[in-house]
CSV table of C-alpha atoms in Angstrom, one decimal:
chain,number,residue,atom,x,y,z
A,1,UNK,CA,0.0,0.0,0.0
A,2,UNK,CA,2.0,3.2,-0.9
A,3,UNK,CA,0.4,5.7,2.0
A,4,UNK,CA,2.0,2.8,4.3
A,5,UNK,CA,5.6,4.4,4.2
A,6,UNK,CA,3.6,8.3,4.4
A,7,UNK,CA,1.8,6.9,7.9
A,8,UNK,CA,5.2,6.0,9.8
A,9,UNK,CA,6.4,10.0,8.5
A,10,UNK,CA,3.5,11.8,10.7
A,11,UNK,CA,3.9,10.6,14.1
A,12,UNK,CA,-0.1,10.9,14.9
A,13,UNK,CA,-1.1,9.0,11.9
A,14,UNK,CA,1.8,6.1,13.1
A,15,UNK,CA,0.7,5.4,16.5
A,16,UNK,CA,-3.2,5.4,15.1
A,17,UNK,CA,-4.8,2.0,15.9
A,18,UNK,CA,-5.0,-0.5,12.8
A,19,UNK,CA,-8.6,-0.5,12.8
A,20,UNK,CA,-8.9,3.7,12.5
A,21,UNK,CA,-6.0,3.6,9.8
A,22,UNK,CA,-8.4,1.2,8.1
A,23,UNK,CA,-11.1,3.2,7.9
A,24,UNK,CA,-9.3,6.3,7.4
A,25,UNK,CA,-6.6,5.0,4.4
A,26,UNK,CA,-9.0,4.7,1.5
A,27,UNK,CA,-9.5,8.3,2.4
A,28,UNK,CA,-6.5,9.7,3.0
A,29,UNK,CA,-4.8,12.3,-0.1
A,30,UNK,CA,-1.1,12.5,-0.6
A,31,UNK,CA,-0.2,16.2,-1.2
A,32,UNK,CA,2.2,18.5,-2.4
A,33,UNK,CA,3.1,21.3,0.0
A,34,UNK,CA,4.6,24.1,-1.5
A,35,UNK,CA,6.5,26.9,0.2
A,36,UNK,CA,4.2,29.5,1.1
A,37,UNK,CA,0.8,27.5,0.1
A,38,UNK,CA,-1.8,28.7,2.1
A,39,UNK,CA,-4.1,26.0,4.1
A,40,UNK,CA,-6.6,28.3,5.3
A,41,UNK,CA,-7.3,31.5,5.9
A,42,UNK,CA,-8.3,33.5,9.3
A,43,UNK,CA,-12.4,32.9,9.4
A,44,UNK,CA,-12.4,30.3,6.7
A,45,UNK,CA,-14.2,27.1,7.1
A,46,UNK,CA,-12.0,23.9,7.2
A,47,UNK,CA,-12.8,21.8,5.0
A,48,UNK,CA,-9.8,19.1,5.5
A,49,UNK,CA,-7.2,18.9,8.0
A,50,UNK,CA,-3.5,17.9,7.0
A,51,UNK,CA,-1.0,15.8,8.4
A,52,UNK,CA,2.7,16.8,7.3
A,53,UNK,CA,5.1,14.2,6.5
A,54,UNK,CA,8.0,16.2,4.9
A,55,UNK,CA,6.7,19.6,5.8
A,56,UNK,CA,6.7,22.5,8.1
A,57,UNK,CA,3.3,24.8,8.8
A,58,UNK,CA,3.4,27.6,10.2
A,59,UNK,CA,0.3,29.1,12.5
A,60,UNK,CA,0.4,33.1,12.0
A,61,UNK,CA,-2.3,35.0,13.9
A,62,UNK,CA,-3.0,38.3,11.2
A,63,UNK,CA,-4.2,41.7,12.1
A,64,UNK,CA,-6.6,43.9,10.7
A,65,UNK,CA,-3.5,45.9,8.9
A,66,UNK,CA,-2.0,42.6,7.9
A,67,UNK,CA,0.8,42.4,10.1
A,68,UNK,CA,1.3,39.1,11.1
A,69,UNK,CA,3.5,37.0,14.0
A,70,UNK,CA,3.7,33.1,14.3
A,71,UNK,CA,1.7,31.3,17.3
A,72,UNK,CA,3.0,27.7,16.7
A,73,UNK,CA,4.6,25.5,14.0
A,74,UNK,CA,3.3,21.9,13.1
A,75,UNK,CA,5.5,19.1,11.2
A,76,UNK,CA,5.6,15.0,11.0
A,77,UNK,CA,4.6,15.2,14.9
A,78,UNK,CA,1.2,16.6,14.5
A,79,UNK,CA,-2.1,17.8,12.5
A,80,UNK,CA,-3.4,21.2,11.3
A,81,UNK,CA,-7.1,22.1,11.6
A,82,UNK,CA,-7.9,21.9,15.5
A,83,UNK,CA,-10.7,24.1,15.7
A,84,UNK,CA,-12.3,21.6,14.0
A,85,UNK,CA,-12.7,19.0,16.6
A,86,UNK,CA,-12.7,21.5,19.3
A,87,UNK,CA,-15.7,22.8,18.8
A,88,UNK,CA,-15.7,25.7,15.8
A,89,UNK,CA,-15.8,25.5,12.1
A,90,UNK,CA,-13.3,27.8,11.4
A,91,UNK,CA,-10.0,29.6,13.2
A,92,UNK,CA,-9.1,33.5,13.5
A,93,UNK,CA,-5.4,31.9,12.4
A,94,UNK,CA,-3.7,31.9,9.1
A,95,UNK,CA,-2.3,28.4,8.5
A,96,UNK,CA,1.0,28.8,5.6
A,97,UNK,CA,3.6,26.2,4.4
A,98,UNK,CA,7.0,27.9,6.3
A,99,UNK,CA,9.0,24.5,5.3
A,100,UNK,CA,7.9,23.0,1.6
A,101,UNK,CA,7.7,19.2,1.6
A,102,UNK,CA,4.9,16.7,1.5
A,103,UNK,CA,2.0,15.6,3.4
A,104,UNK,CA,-1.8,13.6,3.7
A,105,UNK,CA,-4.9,15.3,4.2
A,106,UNK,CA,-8.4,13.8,5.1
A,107,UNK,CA,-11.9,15.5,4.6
A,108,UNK,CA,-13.2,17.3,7.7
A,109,UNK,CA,-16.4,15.1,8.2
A,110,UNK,CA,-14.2,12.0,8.3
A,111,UNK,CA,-12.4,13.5,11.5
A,112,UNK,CA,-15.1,14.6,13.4
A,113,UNK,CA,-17.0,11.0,12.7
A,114,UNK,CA,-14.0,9.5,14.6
A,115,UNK,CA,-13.4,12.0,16.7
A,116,UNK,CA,-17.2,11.5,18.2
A,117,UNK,CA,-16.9,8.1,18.4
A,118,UNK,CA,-14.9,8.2,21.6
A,119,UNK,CA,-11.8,6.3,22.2
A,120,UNK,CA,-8.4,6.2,20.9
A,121,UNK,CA,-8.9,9.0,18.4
A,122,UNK,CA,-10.4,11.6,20.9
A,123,UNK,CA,-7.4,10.9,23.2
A,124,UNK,CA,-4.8,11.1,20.8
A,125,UNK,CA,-6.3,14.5,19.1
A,126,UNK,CA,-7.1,16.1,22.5
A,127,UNK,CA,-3.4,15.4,24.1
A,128,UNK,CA,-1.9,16.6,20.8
A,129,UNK,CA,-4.1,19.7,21.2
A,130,UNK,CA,-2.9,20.1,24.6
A,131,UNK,CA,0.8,19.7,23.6
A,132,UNK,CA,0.1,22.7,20.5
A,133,UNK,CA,-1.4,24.9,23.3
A,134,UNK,CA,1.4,24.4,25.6
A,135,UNK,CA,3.5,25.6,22.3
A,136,UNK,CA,1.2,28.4,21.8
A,137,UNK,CA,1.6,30.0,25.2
A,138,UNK,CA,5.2,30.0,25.5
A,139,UNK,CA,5.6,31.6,21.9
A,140,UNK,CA,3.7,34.1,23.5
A,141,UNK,CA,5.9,34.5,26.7
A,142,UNK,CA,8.9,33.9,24.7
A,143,UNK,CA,8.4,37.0,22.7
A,144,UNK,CA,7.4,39.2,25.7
A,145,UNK,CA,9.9,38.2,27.5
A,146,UNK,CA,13.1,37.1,25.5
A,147,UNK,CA,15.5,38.7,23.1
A,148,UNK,CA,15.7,38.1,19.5
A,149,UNK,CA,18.7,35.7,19.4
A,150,UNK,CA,16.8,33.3,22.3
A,151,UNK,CA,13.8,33.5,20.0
A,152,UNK,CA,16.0,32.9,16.7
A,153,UNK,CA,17.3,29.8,18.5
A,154,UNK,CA,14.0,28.4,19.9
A,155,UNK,CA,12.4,28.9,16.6
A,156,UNK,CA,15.4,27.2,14.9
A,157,UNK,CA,15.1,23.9,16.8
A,158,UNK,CA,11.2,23.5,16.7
A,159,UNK,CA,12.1,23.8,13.5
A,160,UNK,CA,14.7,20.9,13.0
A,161,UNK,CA,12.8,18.9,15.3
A,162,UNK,CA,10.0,18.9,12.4
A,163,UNK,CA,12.0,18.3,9.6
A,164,UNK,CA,14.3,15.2,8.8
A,165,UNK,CA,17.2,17.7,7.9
A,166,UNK,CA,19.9,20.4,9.1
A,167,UNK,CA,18.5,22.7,6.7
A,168,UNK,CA,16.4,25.5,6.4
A,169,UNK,CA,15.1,27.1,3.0
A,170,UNK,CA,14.1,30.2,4.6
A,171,UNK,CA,14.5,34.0,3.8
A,172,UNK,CA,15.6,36.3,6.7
A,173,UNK,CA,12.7,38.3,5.5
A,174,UNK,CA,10.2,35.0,5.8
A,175,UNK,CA,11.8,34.4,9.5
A,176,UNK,CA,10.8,38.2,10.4
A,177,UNK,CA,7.8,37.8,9.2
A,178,UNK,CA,7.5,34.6,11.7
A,179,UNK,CA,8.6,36.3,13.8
A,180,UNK,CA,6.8,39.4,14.0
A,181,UNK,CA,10.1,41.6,14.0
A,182,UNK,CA,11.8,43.6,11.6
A,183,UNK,CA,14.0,41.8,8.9
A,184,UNK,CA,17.1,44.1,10.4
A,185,UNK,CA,16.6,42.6,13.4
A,186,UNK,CA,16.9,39.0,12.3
A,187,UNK,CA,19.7,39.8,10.0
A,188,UNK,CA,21.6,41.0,13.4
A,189,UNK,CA,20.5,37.8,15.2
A,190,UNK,CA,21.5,35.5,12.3
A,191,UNK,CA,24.6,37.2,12.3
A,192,UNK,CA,25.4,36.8,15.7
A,193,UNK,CA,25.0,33.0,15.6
A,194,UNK,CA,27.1,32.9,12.3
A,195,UNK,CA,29.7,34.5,14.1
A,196,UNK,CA,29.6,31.6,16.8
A,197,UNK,CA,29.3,29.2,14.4
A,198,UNK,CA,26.1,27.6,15.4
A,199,UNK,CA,24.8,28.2,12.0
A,200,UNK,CA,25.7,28.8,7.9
A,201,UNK,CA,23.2,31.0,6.2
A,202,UNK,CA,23.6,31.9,2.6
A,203,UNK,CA,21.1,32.9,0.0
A,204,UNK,CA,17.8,32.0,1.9
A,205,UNK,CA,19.6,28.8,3.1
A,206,UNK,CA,20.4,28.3,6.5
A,207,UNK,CA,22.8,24.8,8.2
A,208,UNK,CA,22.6,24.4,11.8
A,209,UNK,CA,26.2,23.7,12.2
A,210,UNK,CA,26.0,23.6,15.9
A,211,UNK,CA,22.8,22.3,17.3
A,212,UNK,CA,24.0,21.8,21.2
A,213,UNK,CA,25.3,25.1,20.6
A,214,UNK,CA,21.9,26.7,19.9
A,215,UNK,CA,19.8,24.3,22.8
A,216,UNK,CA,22.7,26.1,25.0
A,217,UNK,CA,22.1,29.6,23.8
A,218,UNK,CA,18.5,29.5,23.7
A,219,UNK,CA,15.8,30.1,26.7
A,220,UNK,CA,13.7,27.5,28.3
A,221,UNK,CA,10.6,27.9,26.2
A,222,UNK,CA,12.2,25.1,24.5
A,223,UNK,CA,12.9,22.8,26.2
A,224,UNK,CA,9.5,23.5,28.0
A,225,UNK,CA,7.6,22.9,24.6
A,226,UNK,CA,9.5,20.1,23.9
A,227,UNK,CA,9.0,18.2,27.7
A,228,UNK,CA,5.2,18.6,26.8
A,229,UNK,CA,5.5,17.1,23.4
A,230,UNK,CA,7.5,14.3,24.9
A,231,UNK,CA,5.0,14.2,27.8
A,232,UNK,CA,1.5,13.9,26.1
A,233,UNK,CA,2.8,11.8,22.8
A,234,UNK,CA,4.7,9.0,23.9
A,235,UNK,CA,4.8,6.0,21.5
A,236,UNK,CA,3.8,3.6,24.0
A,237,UNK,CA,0.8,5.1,25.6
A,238,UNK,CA,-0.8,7.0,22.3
A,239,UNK,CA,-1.4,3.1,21.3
């Protein structure tokens, strides 16, 4: 079965009992996700939710002037389209491709079904939501709280924890807008961890050269994020 190999890439979809993957496979849509595709939009109904294999999607929260600052990242470890089985139909968040790669979707009204029937499913979902809310929240302390370098670092291993690579294909002016800072400021941050030589970045390309380096440098959001993950997704007890 070729979506065997794409299951055991998306950590959710590989601890999924055998009889949910059966009823979910015929189902299930391979697709391409390119950089900067657009998933949905603030307000818009979600009509599928998507399980990244390969990819990297970034959660941005948009204001009404269009300014825009990252509340969470999802990869092979997780699912985007929560609001959909917590409750609401649509989500004031914008969800974008930050990493290109691949990934699986599956109809809305095929996740709700099993989501209301109870059991392994509703666990799984609602201890992955809890893990993504935990991320949420200290993104949010994070940038209160932290300078630019900590929050280049943090953001640069939730990143690499997601992807089955040491690098990035991403534009200074891409991680700003992340971010929510200006693209001088992460040019001066990049820089500074250059210099150390944690990381390489060249033309929208950047090799983390160093990755003790930057889980030294950073603050404790994330290693707090990443406790949680570890916490509420276990192998042994999602099954």
């Amino acid at each position: 079965m070729p979506l065997a190999s794409d299951r055991r890439k998306n950590q959710l979809l590989a601890v999924l009992p055998d009889p949910e993957w059966e009823r979910w496979v015929p189902h299930l849509e391979p697709v391409d996700m390119p950089l900067g595709r657009v998933l949905y939009e603030s307000g818009s109904r979600v009509d599928y939710v998507y399980f990244p294999t390969t990819s990297i999607v970034s959660l941005l929260y948009v204001m009404e002037d269009g300014a825009s600052a990252e509340i969470a990242v999802v990869g092979h470890e997780g699912i985007v389209g929560i609001s959909l089985f917590m409750g609401g139909a649509s989500t004031p968040s914008r969800a974008v491709v930050q990493s290109a790669g691949k990934g699986l979707r599956l109809r809305a009204d095929m996740v709700l079904e099993e989501f209301n029937r109870g059991g392994h499913v509703l666990h799984l979902l609602l201890r992955y939501t809890q893990a993504l809310i935990t991320q949420m929240s200290q993104t949010a302390a994070c940038n209160r709280h932290h300078s630019l370098d900590q929050q280049l670092c943090r953001w640069l291993l939730l990143s690499l924890d997601r992807l089955h690579s040491k690098e990035l294909v991403m534009t200074q002016e891409l991680i700003a807008n992340m971010l929510g800072v200006r693209r001088e400021g992460v040019t001066e941050a990049a820089g500074h961890l250059q210099r150390a030589g944690l990381i390489e970045y060249r033309r929208g390309h950047i090799t983390v050269l160093d990755r003790p380096g930057l889980e030294r440098r950073t603050c404790e959001c994330y290693a707090v994020v990443k406790k949680e993950y570890d916490r509420l997704l276990p192998i042994a007890l999602a099954l």
